[in-house]
mmCIF file of C-alpha atoms and ligand atoms in Angstrom:
data_model
loop_
_atom_site.group_PDB
_atom_site.id
_atom_site.type_symbol
_atom_site.label_atom_id
_atom_site.label_comp_id
_atom_site.label_asym_id
_atom_site.label_seq_id
_atom_site.Cartn_x
_atom_site.Cartn_y
_atom_site.Cartn_z
ATOM 1 C CA UNK A 1371 0.124 -0.161 0.243
ATOM 2 C CA UNK A 1372 1.222 3.525 -0.796
ATOM 3 C CA UNK A 1373 2.403 5.628 1.874
ATOM 4 C CA UNK A 1374 4.500 8.599 1.399
ATOM 5 C CA UNK A 1375 5.518 12.596 2.388
ATOM 6 C CA UNK A 1376 5.605 15.113 0.310
ATOM 7 C CA UNK A 1377 6.590 18.618 0.060
ATOM 8 C CA UNK A 1378 7.013 21.103 -2.490
ATOM 9 C CA UNK A 1379 9.562 23.695 -2.415
ATOM 10 C CA UNK A 1380 9.066 27.051 -3.174
ATOM 11 C CA UNK A 1381 10.819 27.975 -6.361
ATOM 12 C CA UNK A 1382 9.318 29.810 -9.375
ATOM 13 C CA UNK A 1383 10.468 28.021 -12.771
ATOM 14 C CA UNK A 1384 11.207 30.268 -16.003
ATOM 15 C CA UNK A 1385 11.951 28.028 -18.671
ATOM 16 C CA UNK A 1386 12.601 28.091 -22.603
ATOM 17 C CA UNK A 1387 14.833 29.508 -25.096
ATOM 18 C CA UNK A 1388 15.266 33.527 -24.104
ATOM 19 C CA UNK A 1389 13.685 33.616 -21.006
ATOM 20 C CA UNK A 1390 17.288 35.279 -19.890
ATOM 21 C CA UNK A 1391 15.878 38.292 -21.595
ATOM 22 C CA UNK A 1392 13.295 38.337 -18.302
ATOM 23 C CA UNK A 1393 15.855 38.374 -15.732
ATOM 24 C CA UNK A 1394 15.082 42.152 -15.185
ATOM 25 C CA UNK A 1395 11.303 41.384 -14.610
ATOM 26 C CA UNK A 1396 11.603 38.805 -12.527
ATOM 27 C CA UNK A 1397 14.159 40.819 -10.184
ATOM 28 C CA UNK A 1398 11.148 43.447 -10.135
ATOM 29 C CA UNK A 1399 8.623 40.904 -9.384
ATOM 30 C CA UNK A 1400 10.364 40.423 -6.182
ATOM 31 C CA UNK A 1401 10.623 43.916 -5.475
ATOM 32 C CA UNK A 1402 14.483 43.922 -5.561
ATOM 33 C CA UNK A 1403 16.544 46.819 -6.673
ATOM 34 C CA UNK A 1404 19.729 46.473 -6.380
ATOM 35 C CA UNK A 1405 21.347 42.996 -7.864
ATOM 36 C CA UNK A 1406 25.065 41.610 -7.058
ATOM 37 C CA UNK A 1407 25.836 39.352 -10.205
ATOM 38 C CA UNK A 1408 28.107 36.054 -9.883
ATOM 39 C CA UNK A 1409 29.686 34.101 -12.553
ATOM 40 C CA UNK A 1410 33.091 32.602 -12.678
ATOM 41 C CA UNK A 1411 35.751 34.501 -14.281
ATOM 42 C CA UNK A 1412 35.592 32.212 -17.414
ATOM 43 C CA UNK A 1413 31.760 33.188 -17.377
ATOM 44 C CA UNK A 1414 32.181 37.273 -17.129
ATOM 45 C CA UNK A 1415 30.904 38.172 -20.349
ATOM 46 C CA UNK A 1416 27.753 36.319 -19.290
ATOM 47 C CA UNK A 1417 27.620 38.091 -16.039
ATOM 48 C CA UNK A 1418 28.053 41.716 -18.342
ATOM 49 C CA UNK A 1419 25.217 40.184 -20.470
ATOM 50 C CA UNK A 1420 23.073 40.180 -17.407
ATOM 51 C CA UNK A 1421 24.322 43.768 -15.909
ATOM 52 C CA UNK A 1422 23.031 45.056 -19.814
ATOM 53 C CA UNK A 1423 19.169 43.455 -19.311
ATOM 54 C CA UNK A 1424 19.168 44.531 -15.347
ATOM 55 C CA UNK A 1425 20.085 48.134 -15.933
ATOM 56 C CA UNK A 1426 19.654 49.970 -13.153
ATOM 57 C CA UNK A 1427 19.203 47.098 -11.014
ATOM 58 C CA UNK A 1428 22.572 46.093 -11.389
ATOM 59 C CA UNK A 1429 24.682 46.889 -7.904
ATOM 60 C CA UNK A 1430 27.794 45.167 -9.354
ATOM 61 C CA UNK A 1431 29.406 42.232 -10.870
ATOM 62 C CA UNK A 1432 31.953 39.359 -8.606
ATOM 63 C CA UNK A 1433 33.277 37.226 -11.081
ATOM 64 C CA UNK A 1434 35.222 35.377 -8.735
ATOM 65 C CA UNK A 1435 33.324 32.155 -8.397
ATOM 66 C CA UNK A 1436 35.689 28.788 -8.350
ATOM 67 C CA UNK A 1437 34.870 25.011 -7.703
ATOM 68 C CA UNK A 1438 33.778 23.720 -4.314
ATOM 69 C CA UNK A 1439 33.125 27.239 -3.025
ATOM 70 C CA UNK A 1440 36.317 28.002 -0.648
ATOM 71 C CA UNK A 1441 35.408 29.499 2.659
ATOM 72 C CA UNK A 1442 37.979 32.423 1.549
ATOM 73 C CA UNK A 1443 35.785 33.141 -1.718
ATOM 74 C CA UNK A 1444 32.745 33.079 0.056
ATOM 75 C CA UNK A 1445 33.687 35.623 2.418
ATOM 76 C CA UNK A 1446 35.019 37.864 0.000
ATOM 77 C CA UNK A 1447 31.999 37.449 -2.418
ATOM 78 C CA UNK A 1448 29.699 38.432 1.161
ATOM 79 C CA UNK A 1449 31.988 41.575 1.589
ATOM 80 C CA UNK A 1450 31.666 42.698 -1.827
ATOM 81 C CA UNK A 1451 27.611 41.986 -1.351
ATOM 82 C CA UNK A 1452 27.902 44.689 1.682
ATOM 83 C CA UNK A 1453 29.985 47.113 0.206
ATOM 84 C CA UNK A 1454 27.902 47.261 -2.801
ATOM 85 C CA UNK A 1455 24.583 47.348 -0.472
ATOM 86 C CA UNK A 1456 23.124 44.780 -3.082
ATOM 87 C CA UNK A 1457 19.573 43.467 -2.126
ATOM 88 C CA UNK A 1458 19.852 40.183 -3.655
ATOM 89 C CA UNK A 1459 21.908 37.525 -5.739
ATOM 90 C CA UNK A 1460 21.694 36.901 -9.177
ATOM 91 C CA UNK A 1461 24.077 33.477 -10.040
ATOM 92 C CA UNK A 1462 24.498 32.598 -13.264
ATOM 93 C CA UNK A 1463 26.955 29.461 -14.444
ATOM 94 C CA UNK A 1464 27.342 25.977 -12.961
ATOM 95 C CA UNK A 1465 27.313 24.380 -9.767
ATOM 96 C CA UNK A 1466 30.242 26.275 -8.817
ATOM 97 C CA UNK A 1467 28.418 29.627 -9.214
ATOM 98 C CA UNK A 1468 25.371 28.885 -7.909
ATOM 99 C CA UNK A 1469 26.805 27.171 -4.946
ATOM 100 C CA UNK A 1470 28.778 30.530 -4.076
ATOM 101 C CA UNK A 1471 25.215 32.389 -4.114
ATOM 102 C CA UNK A 1472 23.925 30.336 -1.550
ATOM 103 C CA UNK A 1473 26.607 30.295 0.398
ATOM 104 C CA UNK A 1474 26.265 34.245 -0.004
ATOM 105 C CA UNK A 1475 22.516 33.730 1.179
ATOM 106 C CA UNK A 1476 23.492 31.144 4.170
ATOM 107 C CA UNK A 1477 25.389 34.226 6.175
ATOM 108 C CA UNK A 1478 22.971 37.272 4.871
ATOM 109 C CA UNK A 1479 19.842 36.129 4.105
ATOM 110 C CA UNK A 1480 19.691 37.767 0.605
ATOM 111 C CA UNK A 1481 17.419 35.568 -1.985
ATOM 112 C CA UNK A 1482 19.047 34.128 -4.826
ATOM 113 C CA UNK A 1483 18.147 34.066 -8.543
ATOM 114 C CA UNK A 1484 19.847 31.575 -10.484
ATOM 115 C CA UNK A 1485 20.323 31.379 -14.189
ATOM 116 C CA UNK A 1486 22.238 27.866 -14.560
ATOM 117 C CA UNK A 1487 24.434 26.914 -17.763
ATOM 118 C CA UNK A 1488 25.330 23.483 -16.362
ATOM 119 C CA UNK A 1489 23.261 20.349 -15.996
ATOM 120 C CA UNK A 1490 24.443 19.847 -12.239
ATOM 121 C CA UNK A 1491 20.707 20.927 -10.684
ATOM 122 C CA UNK A 1492 22.377 22.778 -8.148
ATOM 123 C CA UNK A 1493 19.993 25.616 -8.604
ATOM 124 C CA UNK A 1494 16.734 23.428 -7.166
ATOM 125 C CA UNK A 1495 17.905 22.423 -3.961
ATOM 126 C CA UNK A 1496 18.490 24.072 -0.894
ATOM 127 C CA UNK A 1497 21.594 21.876 -0.062
ATOM 128 C CA UNK A 1498 24.872 24.479 0.234
ATOM 129 C CA UNK A 1499 28.398 23.221 0.587
ATOM 130 C CA UNK A 1500 31.548 25.293 1.676
ATOM 131 C CA UNK A 1501 35.222 23.912 1.826
ATOM 132 C CA UNK A 1502 37.175 24.853 4.666
ATOM 133 C CA UNK A 1503 40.951 23.636 5.071
ATOM 134 C CA UNK A 1504 40.215 21.016 2.395
ATOM 135 C CA UNK A 1505 37.034 19.523 3.807
ATOM 136 C CA UNK A 1506 34.276 20.518 2.221
ATOM 137 C CA UNK A 1507 31.102 20.775 4.770
ATOM 138 C CA UNK A 1508 27.295 20.108 3.207
ATOM 139 C CA UNK A 1509 23.968 20.888 4.925
ATOM 140 C CA UNK A 1510 20.407 21.786 4.059
ATOM 141 C CA UNK A 1511 19.065 25.482 4.668
ATOM 142 C CA UNK A 1512 16.197 26.570 3.002
ATOM 143 C CA UNK A 1513 17.556 30.363 3.213
ATOM 144 C CA UNK A 1514 19.798 28.987 0.107
ATOM 145 C CA UNK A 1515 17.117 27.845 -1.959
ATOM 146 C CA UNK A 1516 16.863 30.012 -5.186
ATOM 147 C CA UNK A 1517 13.290 32.228 -5.600
ATOM 148 C CA UNK A 1518 13.757 32.113 -9.342
ATOM 149 C CA UNK A 1519 15.207 29.840 -11.309
ATOM 150 C CA UNK A 1520 15.603 30.821 -15.190
ATOM 151 C CA UNK A 1521 16.258 28.014 -17.563
ATOM 152 C CA UNK A 1522 17.970 29.507 -20.967
ATOM 153 C CA UNK A 1523 19.182 26.511 -23.090
ATOM 154 C CA UNK A 1524 20.418 29.406 -25.302
ATOM 155 C CA UNK A 1525 23.398 29.863 -22.585
ATOM 156 C CA UNK A 1526 23.960 26.340 -23.035
ATOM 157 C CA UNK A 1527 24.959 25.978 -26.345
ATOM 158 C CA UNK A 1528 28.675 27.169 -25.577
ATOM 159 C CA UNK A 1529 29.273 24.308 -22.912
ATOM 160 C CA UNK A 1530 32.173 22.132 -24.440
ATOM 161 C CA UNK A 1531 31.399 18.565 -25.428
ATOM 162 C CA UNK A 1532 33.687 17.463 -22.593
ATOM 163 C CA UNK A 1533 31.857 19.434 -20.009
ATOM 164 C CA UNK A 1534 28.439 18.860 -21.208
ATOM 165 C CA UNK A 1535 28.341 14.702 -21.384
ATOM 166 C CA UNK A 1536 29.973 14.569 -17.334
ATOM 167 C CA UNK A 1537 27.513 17.409 -16.210
ATOM 168 C CA UNK A 1538 24.560 15.442 -17.886
ATOM 169 C CA UNK A 1539 25.831 12.524 -16.062
ATOM 170 C CA UNK A 1540 25.880 13.928 -12.872
ATOM 171 C CA UNK A 1541 21.850 14.640 -13.290
ATOM 172 C CA UNK A 1542 21.161 11.172 -14.151
ATOM 173 C CA UNK A 1543 22.909 10.284 -11.309
ATOM 174 C CA UNK A 1544 20.343 12.576 -9.190
ATOM 175 C CA UNK A 1545 17.511 10.294 -11.067
ATOM 176 C CA UNK A 1546 18.934 7.217 -10.569
ATOM 177 C CA UNK A 1547 19.360 7.611 -6.759
ATOM 178 C CA UNK A 1548 15.782 9.490 -6.040
ATOM 179 C CA UNK A 1549 14.422 6.300 -7.332
ATOM 180 C CA UNK A 1550 15.597 4.116 -4.987
ATOM 181 C CA UNK A 1551 15.345 7.013 -2.390
ATOM 182 C CA UNK A 1552 13.991 6.166 1.289
ATOM 183 C CA UNK A 1553 12.053 9.196 1.292
ATOM 184 C CA UNK A 1554 11.172 8.599 -2.622
ATOM 185 C CA UNK A 1555 7.486 9.658 -3.536
ATOM 186 C CA UNK A 1556 5.421 9.268 -6.642
ATOM 187 C CA UNK A 1557 5.780 12.825 -7.851
ATOM 188 C CA UNK A 1558 9.886 12.623 -7.628
ATOM 189 C CA UNK A 1559 9.960 9.281 -9.150
ATOM 190 C CA UNK A 1560 8.174 10.654 -11.988
ATOM 191 C CA UNK A 1561 10.325 13.459 -12.348
ATOM 192 C CA UNK A 1562 13.383 10.805 -12.175
ATOM 193 C CA UNK A 1563 12.104 8.716 -14.319
ATOM 194 C CA UNK A 1564 11.411 11.034 -17.154
ATOM 195 C CA UNK A 1565 14.798 13.482 -16.071
ATOM 196 C CA UNK A 1566 16.474 9.690 -17.552
ATOM 197 C CA UNK A 1567 14.449 9.545 -20.782
ATOM 198 C CA UNK A 1568 15.444 13.136 -21.509
ATOM 199 C CA UNK A 1569 18.927 12.927 -20.391
ATOM 200 C CA UNK A 1570 19.077 9.903 -22.476
ATOM 201 C CA UNK A 1571 17.619 10.864 -25.466
ATOM 202 C CA UNK A 1572 19.544 14.701 -25.803
ATOM 203 C CA UNK A 1573 23.381 14.582 -24.466
ATOM 204 C CA UNK A 1574 24.059 12.392 -27.454
ATOM 205 C CA UNK A 1575 22.540 15.390 -29.635
ATOM 206 C CA UNK A 1576 24.012 17.667 -27.119
ATOM 207 C CA UNK A 1577 27.843 16.098 -27.378
ATOM 208 C CA UNK A 1578 27.487 15.437 -31.255
ATOM 209 C CA UNK A 1579 25.806 18.967 -32.090
ATOM 210 C CA UNK A 1580 26.183 21.538 -29.242
ATOM 211 C CA UNK A 1581 24.669 24.347 -31.090
ATOM 212 C CA UNK A 1582 21.346 22.224 -31.665
ATOM 213 C CA UNK A 1583 19.178 24.354 -29.630
ATOM 214 C CA UNK A 1584 16.189 21.276 -29.589
ATOM 215 C CA UNK A 1585 19.033 19.076 -27.681
ATOM 216 C CA UNK A 1586 19.795 21.696 -25.613
ATOM 217 C CA UNK A 1587 16.357 22.243 -24.144
ATOM 218 C CA UNK A 1588 15.940 18.876 -24.114
ATOM 219 C CA UNK A 1589 18.684 17.937 -22.017
ATOM 220 C CA UNK A 1590 18.166 21.569 -19.551
ATOM 221 C CA UNK A 1591 14.393 19.888 -19.009
ATOM 222 C CA UNK A 1592 15.913 16.527 -17.476
ATOM 223 C CA UNK A 1593 18.407 18.465 -15.490
ATOM 224 C CA UNK A 1594 15.653 20.745 -14.589
ATOM 225 C CA UNK A 1595 13.604 17.296 -13.176
ATOM 226 C CA UNK A 1596 17.048 15.680 -11.812
ATOM 227 C CA UNK A 1597 17.789 18.868 -9.929
ATOM 228 C CA UNK A 1598 14.312 18.680 -8.056
ATOM 229 C CA UNK A 1599 14.397 15.119 -7.616
ATOM 230 C CA UNK A 1600 17.912 15.662 -5.411
ATOM 231 C CA UNK A 1601 16.332 18.454 -3.735
ATOM 232 C CA UNK A 1602 13.092 16.743 -2.069
ATOM 233 C CA UNK A 1603 14.917 13.326 -1.406
ATOM 234 C CA UNK A 1604 17.640 12.209 0.329
ATOM 235 C CA UNK A 1605 20.379 10.492 -1.952
ATOM 236 C CA UNK A 1606 22.542 7.085 -1.203
ATOM 237 C CA UNK A 1607 25.668 5.134 -2.072
ATOM 238 C CA UNK A 1608 26.684 6.997 -5.037
ATOM 239 C CA UNK A 1609 26.467 10.547 -4.111
ATOM 240 C CA UNK A 1610 28.106 9.464 -0.880
ATOM 241 C CA UNK A 1611 30.997 7.936 -2.730
ATOM 242 C CA UNK A 1612 31.264 10.997 -5.239
ATOM 243 C CA UNK A 1613 31.618 13.275 -1.995
ATOM 244 C CA UNK A 1614 34.375 11.289 -0.704
ATOM 245 C CA UNK A 1615 36.386 11.175 -3.650
ATOM 246 C CA UNK A 1616 35.816 14.654 -4.685
ATOM 247 C CA UNK A 1617 36.497 15.861 -1.185
ATOM 248 C CA UNK A 1618 39.491 13.659 -0.011
ATOM 249 C CA UNK A 1619 41.219 13.163 -3.639
ATOM 250 C CA UNK A 1620 40.537 16.558 -5.601
ATOM 251 C CA UNK A 1621 38.852 14.689 -8.406
ATOM 252 C CA UNK A 1622 36.326 16.972 -10.450
ATOM 253 C CA UNK A 1623 33.005 16.523 -9.628
ATOM 254 C CA UNK A 1624 30.940 15.806 -12.578
ATOM 255 C CA UNK A 1625 33.429 12.996 -14.117
ATOM 256 C CA UNK A 1626 33.734 11.294 -10.473
ATOM 257 C CA UNK A 1627 29.869 11.232 -11.035
ATOM 258 C CA UNK A 1628 30.071 9.800 -14.756
ATOM 259 C CA UNK A 1629 32.779 7.535 -13.748
ATOM 260 C CA UNK A 1630 30.931 5.994 -10.469
ATOM 261 C CA UNK A 1631 27.689 5.717 -11.449
ATOM 262 C CA UNK A 1632 27.038 2.522 -13.039
ATOM 263 C CA UNK A 1633 28.901 0.777 -10.724
ATOM 264 C CA UNK A 1634 26.879 1.918 -7.284
ATOM 265 C CA UNK A 1635 23.961 0.950 -9.686
ATOM 266 C CA UNK A 1636 25.368 -2.474 -10.019
ATOM 267 C CA UNK A 1637 26.420 -2.625 -6.557
ATOM 268 C CA UNK A 1638 22.551 -1.897 -5.479
ATOM 269 C CA UNK A 1639 21.133 -3.948 -8.481
ATOM 270 C CA UNK A 1640 19.769 -6.736 -6.641
ATOM 271 C CA UNK A 1641 18.947 -4.775 -3.403
ATOM 272 C CA UNK A 1642 16.626 -2.372 -5.909
ATOM 273 C CA UNK A 1643 15.139 -4.256 -8.723
ATOM 274 C CA UNK A 1644 11.929 -1.856 -9.436
ATOM 275 C CA UNK A 1645 14.090 0.750 -9.511
ATOM 276 C CA UNK A 1646 16.737 -0.597 -11.752
ATOM 277 C CA UNK A 1647 13.693 -1.673 -14.259
ATOM 278 C CA UNK A 1648 12.744 1.810 -14.355
ATOM 279 C CA UNK A 1649 16.206 3.203 -15.072
ATOM 280 C CA UNK A 1650 16.758 0.635 -17.523
ATOM 281 C CA UNK A 1651 13.605 1.170 -19.306
ATOM 282 C CA UNK A 1652 14.050 4.675 -19.537
ATOM 283 C CA UNK A 1653 17.285 4.322 -21.172
ATOM 284 C CA UNK A 1654 16.162 2.274 -23.624
ATOM 285 C CA UNK A 1655 18.829 -0.419 -22.241
ATOM 286 C CA UNK A 1656 18.636 -4.330 -20.931
ATOM 287 C CA UNK A 1657 20.121 -3.683 -17.411
ATOM 288 C CA UNK A 1658 20.362 -0.293 -16.001
ATOM 289 C CA UNK A 1659 24.075 -0.230 -14.691
ATOM 290 C CA UNK A 1660 25.241 -1.216 -18.527
ATOM 291 C CA UNK A 1661 22.929 1.010 -19.941
ATOM 292 C CA UNK A 1662 24.696 3.547 -18.024
ATOM 293 C CA UNK A 1663 27.877 2.779 -18.827
ATOM 294 C CA UNK A 1664 27.517 2.576 -22.731
ATOM 295 C CA UNK A 1665 25.543 5.682 -22.271
ATOM 296 C CA UNK A 1666 28.541 7.723 -20.675
ATOM 297 C CA UNK A 1667 31.075 5.916 -23.574
ATOM 298 C CA UNK A 1668 28.705 7.074 -26.355
ATOM 299 C CA UNK A 1669 29.282 10.563 -24.970
ATOM 300 C CA UNK A 1670 33.072 10.287 -24.986
ATOM 301 C CA UNK A 1671 33.082 10.922 -21.031
ATOM 302 C CA UNK A 1672 35.578 9.168 -18.893
ATOM 303 C CA UNK A 1673 35.139 5.623 -17.681
ATOM 304 C CA UNK A 1674 37.633 5.420 -15.292
ATOM 305 C CA UNK A 1675 38.874 6.740 -12.011
ATOM 306 C CA UNK A 1676 42.738 6.551 -13.591
ATOM 307 C CA UNK A 1677 41.642 8.514 -16.376
ATOM 308 C CA UNK A 1678 40.876 11.635 -13.877
ATOM 309 C CA UNK A 1679 43.249 11.261 -11.701
ATOM 310 C CA UNK A 1680 42.564 8.684 -8.527
ATOM 311 C CA UNK A 1681 45.993 7.432 -7.278
ATOM 312 C CA UNK A 1682 45.733 3.118 -7.643
ATOM 313 C CA UNK A 1683 47.183 3.443 -3.846
ATOM 314 C CA UNK A 1684 44.337 5.627 -2.348
ATOM 315 C CA UNK A 1685 41.573 2.681 -3.136
ATOM 316 C CA UNK A 1686 41.904 1.237 -0.024
ATOM 317 C CA UNK A 1687 41.979 4.894 1.991
ATOM 318 C CA UNK A 1688 39.152 5.850 -0.289
ATOM 319 C CA UNK A 1689 36.750 2.482 0.512
ATOM 320 C CA UNK A 1690 37.497 2.651 4.438
ATOM 321 C CA UNK A 1691 36.140 7.050 4.388
ATOM 322 C CA UNK A 1692 33.331 5.487 2.278
ATOM 323 C CA UNK A 1693 32.282 2.889 4.831
ATOM 324 C CA UNK A 1694 32.912 4.927 8.036
ATOM 325 C CA UNK A 1695 29.679 6.774 8.750
ATOM 326 C CA UNK A 1696 26.199 4.497 8.464
ATOM 327 C CA UNK A 1697 23.639 5.848 6.114
ATOM 328 C CA UNK A 1698 20.682 4.598 4.210
ATOM 329 C CA UNK A 1699 21.274 2.494 0.874
ATOM 330 C CA UNK A 1700 19.256 -0.350 -0.370
ATOM 331 C CA UNK A 1701 22.081 -2.572 -0.204
ATOM 332 C CA UNK A 1702 24.082 -2.270 3.016
ATOM 333 C CA UNK A 1703 27.122 -0.309 2.354
ATOM 334 C CA UNK A 1704 30.311 -2.518 3.757
ATOM 335 C CA UNK A 1705 33.877 -2.486 2.724
ATOM 336 C CA UNK A 1706 34.785 -5.463 0.847
ATOM 337 C CA UNK A 1707 31.859 -4.590 -1.602
ATOM 338 C CA UNK A 1708 33.137 -1.105 -2.188
ATOM 339 C CA UNK A 1709 36.638 -1.640 -2.171
ATOM 340 C CA UNK A 1710 35.691 -4.135 -5.431
ATOM 341 C CA UNK A 1711 33.412 -1.264 -6.654
ATOM 342 C CA UNK A 1712 36.314 1.057 -6.653
ATOM 343 C CA UNK A 1713 38.501 -1.138 -8.007
ATOM 344 C CA UNK A 1714 36.405 -1.676 -11.288
ATOM 345 C CA UNK A 1715 35.426 1.809 -11.375
ATOM 346 C CA UNK A 1716 39.441 2.552 -11.299
ATOM 347 C CA UNK A 1717 39.798 0.305 -14.248
ATOM 348 C CA UNK A 1718 36.879 1.537 -16.028
ATOM 349 C CA UNK A 1719 35.221 -2.160 -16.329
ATOM 350 C CA UNK A 1720 31.713 -2.749 -17.979
ATOM 351 C CA UNK A 1721 29.346 -3.756 -14.974
ATOM 352 C CA UNK A 1722 29.040 -7.624 -15.539
HETATM 353 P P1 NAD B 2284 31.350 24.341 -12.782
HETATM 354 O O1 NAD B 2284 29.991 25.408 -12.031
HETATM 355 O O2 NAD B 2284 32.413 24.326 -11.819
HETATM 356 O O3 NAD B 2284 31.481 24.717 -14.232
HETATM 357 C C1 NAD B 2284 32.467 23.699 -15.034
HETATM 358 C C2 NAD B 2284 33.278 24.719 -15.969
HETATM 359 O O4 NAD B 2284 32.375 25.361 -16.808
HETATM 360 C C3 NAD B 2284 33.459 26.180 -15.097
HETATM 361 O O5 NAD B 2284 34.766 26.800 -15.631
HETATM 362 C C4 NAD B 2284 32.367 27.608 -15.927
HETATM 363 O O6 NAD B 2284 33.299 28.469 -15.634
HETATM 364 C C5 NAD B 2284 32.403 26.411 -17.189
HETATM 365 N N1 NAD B 2284 30.802 26.635 -17.793
HETATM 366 C C6 NAD B 2284 30.036 26.624 -17.170
HETATM 367 N N2 NAD B 2284 28.613 26.812 -17.918
HETATM 368 C C7 NAD B 2284 29.296 27.290 -19.167
HETATM 369 C C8 NAD B 2284 29.022 27.047 -20.677
HETATM 370 N N3 NAD B 2284 27.493 27.312 -20.655
HETATM 371 N N4 NAD B 2284 29.430 27.560 -21.390
HETATM 372 C C9 NAD B 2284 31.177 27.524 -21.386
HETATM 373 N N5 NAD B 2284 31.862 27.258 -19.995
HETATM 374 C C10 NAD B 2284 30.476 26.687 -19.095
HETATM 375 O O7 NAD B 2284 30.539 22.796 -12.433
HETATM 376 P P2 NAD B 2284 29.248 21.617 -12.189
HETATM 377 O O8 NAD B 2284 29.511 20.145 -12.754
HETATM 378 O O9 NAD B 2284 28.086 23.178 -12.710
HETATM 379 O O10 NAD B 2284 29.081 22.370 -10.599
HETATM 380 C C11 NAD B 2284 29.950 21.465 -9.918
HETATM 381 C C12 NAD B 2284 30.071 22.201 -8.488
HETATM 382 O O11 NAD B 2284 28.445 22.340 -8.154
HETATM 383 C C13 NAD B 2284 30.495 21.009 -7.194
HETATM 384 O O12 NAD B 2284 30.831 22.075 -6.636
HETATM 385 C C14 NAD B 2284 29.158 20.506 -6.650
HETATM 386 O O13 NAD B 2284 29.280 19.977 -5.179
HETATM 387 C C15 NAD B 2284 28.035 21.563 -6.861
HETATM 388 N N6 NAD B 2284 26.627 20.756 -6.792
HETATM 389 C C16 NAD B 2284 26.105 21.443 -6.170
HETATM 390 C C17 NAD B 2284 24.599 20.628 -5.919
HETATM 391 C C18 NAD B 2284 23.746 21.242 -4.522
HETATM 392 O O14 NAD B 2284 22.452 20.994 -4.813
HETATM 393 N N7 NAD B 2284 24.137 22.079 -4.124
HETATM 394 C C19 NAD B 2284 24.602 19.616 -6.839
HETATM 395 C C20 NAD B 2284 25.333 19.431 -7.797
HETATM 396 C C21 NAD B 2284 26.371 20.074 -7.934
#
C-alpha cells in the first residue's frame, strides 16, 4: 500500500529559449532593486550580459566563483555584497557559481535568483557546501534555496562537449538515486524517470551537435527534473562515494559522478529491482548499470577513476572513508563490496 510524505519546494521556474531576457522582470517581481551578479572569471561576459538586462537594478558584478566554494571565496563575495548594498544575488553559471550564491545567502539571507548554464541541478536544491581547509561542509537550509530559476537553453550552447557529457551524467545520477531513495514519493519518481528519458535522448545530440537548441532544451529539461528530485529526497551510496572521492582526492565533480554511477548502480542492482527496471526502461537498455556505462562511453566521457586522477594506492583509504559513517542505501554499505566497486571503477570495467 502507498505511504509517503511529499513536500513541494517553493521555487518559481521560468523555462525556455530567451528566458534570460526576463531577468529584470523577475527581479522586479520580487520587489528587488540592487542585484549583485555572480559568475566565474571565465563566464564574465555572461555576467556583463546580465548587467545589461538588469540596467539600473545592477548593484555590481563579482566574477570570482571557483570550484567547491572555498571559505575565503565565500567571505569575499559576502563582503562585496555588503559593500554594494546588494538586496539580492543573481548567480549565472554552473554548480560552482550557484554554490557561491548559496554561501552568500546562508550568511546574509539575501534572496538568490539562479541562471544555470550546466546540468548540475544545484539551482533546485537547498543544499549548500563550503570548503574549509580541504574539507567540504554541506548542509540543507531553506535560506539558500533560489527564489527564481531562469532556464535558458541558449546559454548552454557554448558548454563544451567534454563538460556537457559528464555534467549530464551528474544529472542522471540524481534521477537514479531518487528512484531508490528511502523517502522517494510518486512525484519525485515520475520526475526522475522522465529526467532519465530526456537526458538519455538529449545528451548524445548535445555532444555531437552542441548548437542544436532543441537538444540543449531537452537536456536542460532533464537537468531541471533531476535537480528537483535531488532537492526533495535523500541520496544514497553513489552521492556519498562521489562526495568522498571529490573531497579527499580532489577529483573533478561531474567526472567522478560519470565514472562511479554504473558501478554504484551495479552494487545496488539486486537490492532495488523496481528502480532498476525504471532506469533500464528509461535508458532503452536491458540493464540499468550497463546502460549507464554505455551511455557515458557514447558521450566520450571518462570511464575510469585512473583516467581522472585517482591514485591506485588511494582505493583502500577511499573504501574506508566511504564506509565509516552509516546512511541509508538499498544494499548495506560494507567495505569488501565498496573496495571491489572502486577497483572496477578505477579500471573502467563495464559492469558484469
Ligand atoms: P562548474 O560550475 O564548476 O562549471 C565547470 C566549468 O564550466 C567552469 O569553468 C564554468 O565557468 C564553465 N561553464 C559553465 N557553464 C558554461 C557554459 N554554458 N559555457 C561554457 N562554459 C561554462 O561545474 P558544475 O558541474 O556545474 O558544478 C559543480 C559544483 O556544483 C560542485 O562543487 C558540486 O559540489 C556542486 N553541486 C551542488 C549541488 C547542490 O545541490 N548543492 C548539486 C550539484 C552540484
